[in-house]
Short mmCIF file of C-alpha atoms in Angstrom, two decimals:
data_model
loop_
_atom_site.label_atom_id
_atom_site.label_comp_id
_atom_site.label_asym_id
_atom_site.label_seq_id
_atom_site.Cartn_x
_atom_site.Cartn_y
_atom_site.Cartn_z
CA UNK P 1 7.54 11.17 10.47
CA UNK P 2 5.71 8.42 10.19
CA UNK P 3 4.53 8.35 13.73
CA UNK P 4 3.56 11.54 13.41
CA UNK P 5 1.20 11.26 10.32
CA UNK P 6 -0.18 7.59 11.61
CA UNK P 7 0.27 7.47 15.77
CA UNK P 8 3.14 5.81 17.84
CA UNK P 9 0.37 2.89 17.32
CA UNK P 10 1.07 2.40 13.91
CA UNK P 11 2.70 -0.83 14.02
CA UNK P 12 -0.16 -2.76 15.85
CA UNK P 13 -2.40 -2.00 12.64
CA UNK P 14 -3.27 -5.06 10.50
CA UNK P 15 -1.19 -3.63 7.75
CA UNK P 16 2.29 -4.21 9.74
CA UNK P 17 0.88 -7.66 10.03
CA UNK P 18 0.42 -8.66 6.04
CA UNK P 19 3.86 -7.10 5.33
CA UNK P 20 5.74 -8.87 8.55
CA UNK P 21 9.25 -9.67 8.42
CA UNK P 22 9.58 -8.22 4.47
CA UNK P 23 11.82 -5.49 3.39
CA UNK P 24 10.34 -3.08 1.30
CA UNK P 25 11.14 -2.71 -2.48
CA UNK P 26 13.59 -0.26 -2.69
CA UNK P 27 13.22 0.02 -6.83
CA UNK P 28 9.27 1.38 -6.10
CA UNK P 29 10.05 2.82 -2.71
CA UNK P 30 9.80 6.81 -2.53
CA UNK P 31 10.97 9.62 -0.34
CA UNK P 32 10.03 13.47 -0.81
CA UNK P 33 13.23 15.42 0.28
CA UNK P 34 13.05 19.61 0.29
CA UNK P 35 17.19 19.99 0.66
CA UNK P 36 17.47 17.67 4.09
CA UNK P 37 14.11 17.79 4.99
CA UNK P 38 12.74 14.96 4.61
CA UNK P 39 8.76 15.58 3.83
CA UNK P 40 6.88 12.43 2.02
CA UNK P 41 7.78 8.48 1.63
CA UNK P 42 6.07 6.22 0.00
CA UNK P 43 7.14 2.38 1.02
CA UNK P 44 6.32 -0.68 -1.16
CA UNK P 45 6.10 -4.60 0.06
CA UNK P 46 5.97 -7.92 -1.27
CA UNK P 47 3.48 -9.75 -0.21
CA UNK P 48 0.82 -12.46 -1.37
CA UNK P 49 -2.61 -13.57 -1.37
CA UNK P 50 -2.89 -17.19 -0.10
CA UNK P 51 -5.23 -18.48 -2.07
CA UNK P 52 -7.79 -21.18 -0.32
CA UNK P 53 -7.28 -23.38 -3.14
CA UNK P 54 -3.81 -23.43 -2.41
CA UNK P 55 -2.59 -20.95 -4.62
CA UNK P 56 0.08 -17.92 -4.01
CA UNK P 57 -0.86 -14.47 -5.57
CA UNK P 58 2.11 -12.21 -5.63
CA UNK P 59 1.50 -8.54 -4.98
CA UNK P 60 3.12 -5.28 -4.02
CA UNK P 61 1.51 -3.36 -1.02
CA UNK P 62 1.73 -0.07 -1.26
CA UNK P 63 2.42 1.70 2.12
CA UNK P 64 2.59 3.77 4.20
CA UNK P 65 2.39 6.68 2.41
CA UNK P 66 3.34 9.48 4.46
CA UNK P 67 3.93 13.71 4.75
CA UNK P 68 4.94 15.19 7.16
CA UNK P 69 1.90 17.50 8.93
CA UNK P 70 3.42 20.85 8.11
CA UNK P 71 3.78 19.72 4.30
CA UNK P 72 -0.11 17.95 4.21
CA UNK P 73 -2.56 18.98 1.88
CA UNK P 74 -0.03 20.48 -0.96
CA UNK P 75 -0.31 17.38 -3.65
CA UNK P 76 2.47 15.84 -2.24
CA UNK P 77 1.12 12.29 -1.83
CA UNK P 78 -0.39 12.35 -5.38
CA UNK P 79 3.12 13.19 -6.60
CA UNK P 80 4.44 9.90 -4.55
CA UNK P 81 2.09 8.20 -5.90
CA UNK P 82 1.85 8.84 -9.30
CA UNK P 83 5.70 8.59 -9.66
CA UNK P 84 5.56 4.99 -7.83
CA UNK P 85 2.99 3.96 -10.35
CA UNK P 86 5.01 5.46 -13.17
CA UNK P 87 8.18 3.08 -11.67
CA UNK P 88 6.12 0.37 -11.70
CA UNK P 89 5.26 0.86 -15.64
CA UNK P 90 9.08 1.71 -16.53
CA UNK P 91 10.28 -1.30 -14.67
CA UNK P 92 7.59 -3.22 -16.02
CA UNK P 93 6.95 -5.09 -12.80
CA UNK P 94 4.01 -7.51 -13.08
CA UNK P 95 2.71 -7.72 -9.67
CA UNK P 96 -0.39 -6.62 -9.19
CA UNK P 97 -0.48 -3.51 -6.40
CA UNK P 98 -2.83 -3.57 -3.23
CA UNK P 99 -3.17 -1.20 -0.12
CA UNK P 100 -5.15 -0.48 2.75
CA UNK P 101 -6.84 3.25 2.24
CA UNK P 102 -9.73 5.55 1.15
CA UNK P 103 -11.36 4.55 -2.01
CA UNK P 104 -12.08 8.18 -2.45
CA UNK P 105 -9.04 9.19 -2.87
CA UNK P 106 -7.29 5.67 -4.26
CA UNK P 107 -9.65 5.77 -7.14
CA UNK P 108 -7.66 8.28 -9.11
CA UNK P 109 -4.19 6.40 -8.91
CA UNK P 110 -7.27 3.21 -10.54
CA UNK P 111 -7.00 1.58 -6.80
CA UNK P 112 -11.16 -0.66 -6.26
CA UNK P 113 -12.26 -2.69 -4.21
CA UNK P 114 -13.77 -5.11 -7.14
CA UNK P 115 -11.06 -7.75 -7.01
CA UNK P 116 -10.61 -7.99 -3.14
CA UNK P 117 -14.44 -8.60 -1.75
CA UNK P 118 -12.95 -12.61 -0.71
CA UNK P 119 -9.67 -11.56 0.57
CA UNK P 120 -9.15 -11.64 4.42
CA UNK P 121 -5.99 -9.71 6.48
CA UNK P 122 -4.40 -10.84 9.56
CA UNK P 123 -6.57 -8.62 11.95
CA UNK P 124 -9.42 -5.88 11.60
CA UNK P 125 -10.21 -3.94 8.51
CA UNK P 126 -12.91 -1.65 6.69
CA UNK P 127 -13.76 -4.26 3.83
CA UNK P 128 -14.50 -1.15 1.55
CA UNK P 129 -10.53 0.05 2.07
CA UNK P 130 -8.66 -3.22 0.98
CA UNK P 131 -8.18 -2.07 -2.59
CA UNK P 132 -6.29 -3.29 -5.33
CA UNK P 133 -4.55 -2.55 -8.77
CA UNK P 134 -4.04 -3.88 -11.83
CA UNK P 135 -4.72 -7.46 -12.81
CA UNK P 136 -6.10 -8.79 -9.62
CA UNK P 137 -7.16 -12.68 -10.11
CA UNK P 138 -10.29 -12.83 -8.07
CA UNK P 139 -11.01 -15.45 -5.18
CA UNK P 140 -10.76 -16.22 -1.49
CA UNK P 141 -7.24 -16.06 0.73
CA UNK P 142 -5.67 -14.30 3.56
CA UNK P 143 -2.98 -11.91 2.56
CA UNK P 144 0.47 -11.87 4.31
CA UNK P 145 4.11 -12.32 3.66
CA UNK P 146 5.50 -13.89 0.43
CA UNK P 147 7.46 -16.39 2.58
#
């Protein structure tokens, strides 16, 4: 599914590269089932922001999230995503969340750009699409893997 919604050239984007070597976090993790077909999934990472002053900024990155073609277009990726978000209240997980995507249509789930204008990835990126969530300590570092 995935290749399908992204390209078999999914995993040389600079978003596989933040999240290398991390399992996603199955408690904020998503999939969209209709009986056994399988039809949305929304992953979740750990990851950081490694600050230049030596600090470590834990966040969650949220992605990929996915439908499959035939299902695009029905609210199916706001319904991922506002259940994610409601996870993340229940469990009361203090990370703040980050992703790669369109502001347009991040800015309802309260996704900006305002907090991420110093951050740099591992590889290219539309500055105006590295958003972020919640309470999002400004300042300069390269995101990648918690470890």
């Amino acid at each position: 599914m995935l290749d399908r919604a992204f390209g078999a050239d999914r995993r040389s984007r600079t978003a596989y590269r933040i999240r290398a070597g991390a399992e996603p976090v199955a408690a904020i993790s998503l999939a969209l089932v209709d009986g056994a077909t399988l039809i949305g999934a929304l992953q979740c990472w750990p990851v950081a922001l490694h600050r230049d002053d030596g600090g470590r900024v834990p966040l969650v990155m949220v992605g990929p999230v996915a439908i499959a073609p035939p299902h695009q277009g029905h609210g199916h990726g706001t319904t991922l995503m506002l259940a994610m978000l409601e996870r993340v209240r229940a469990l009361g997980l203090a990370e703040p969340l980050m992703l790669i995507g369109d502001p347009e249509y991040y800015a309802r789930f309260g996704f900006t750009a305002d907090a991420t204008r110093e951050w740099r990835v591992p590889g290219p990126v539309e500055r105006h699409r590295l958003l972020a969530h919640g309470a999002v300590p400004a300042g300069a570092g390269i995101l990648g893997p918690r470890g």
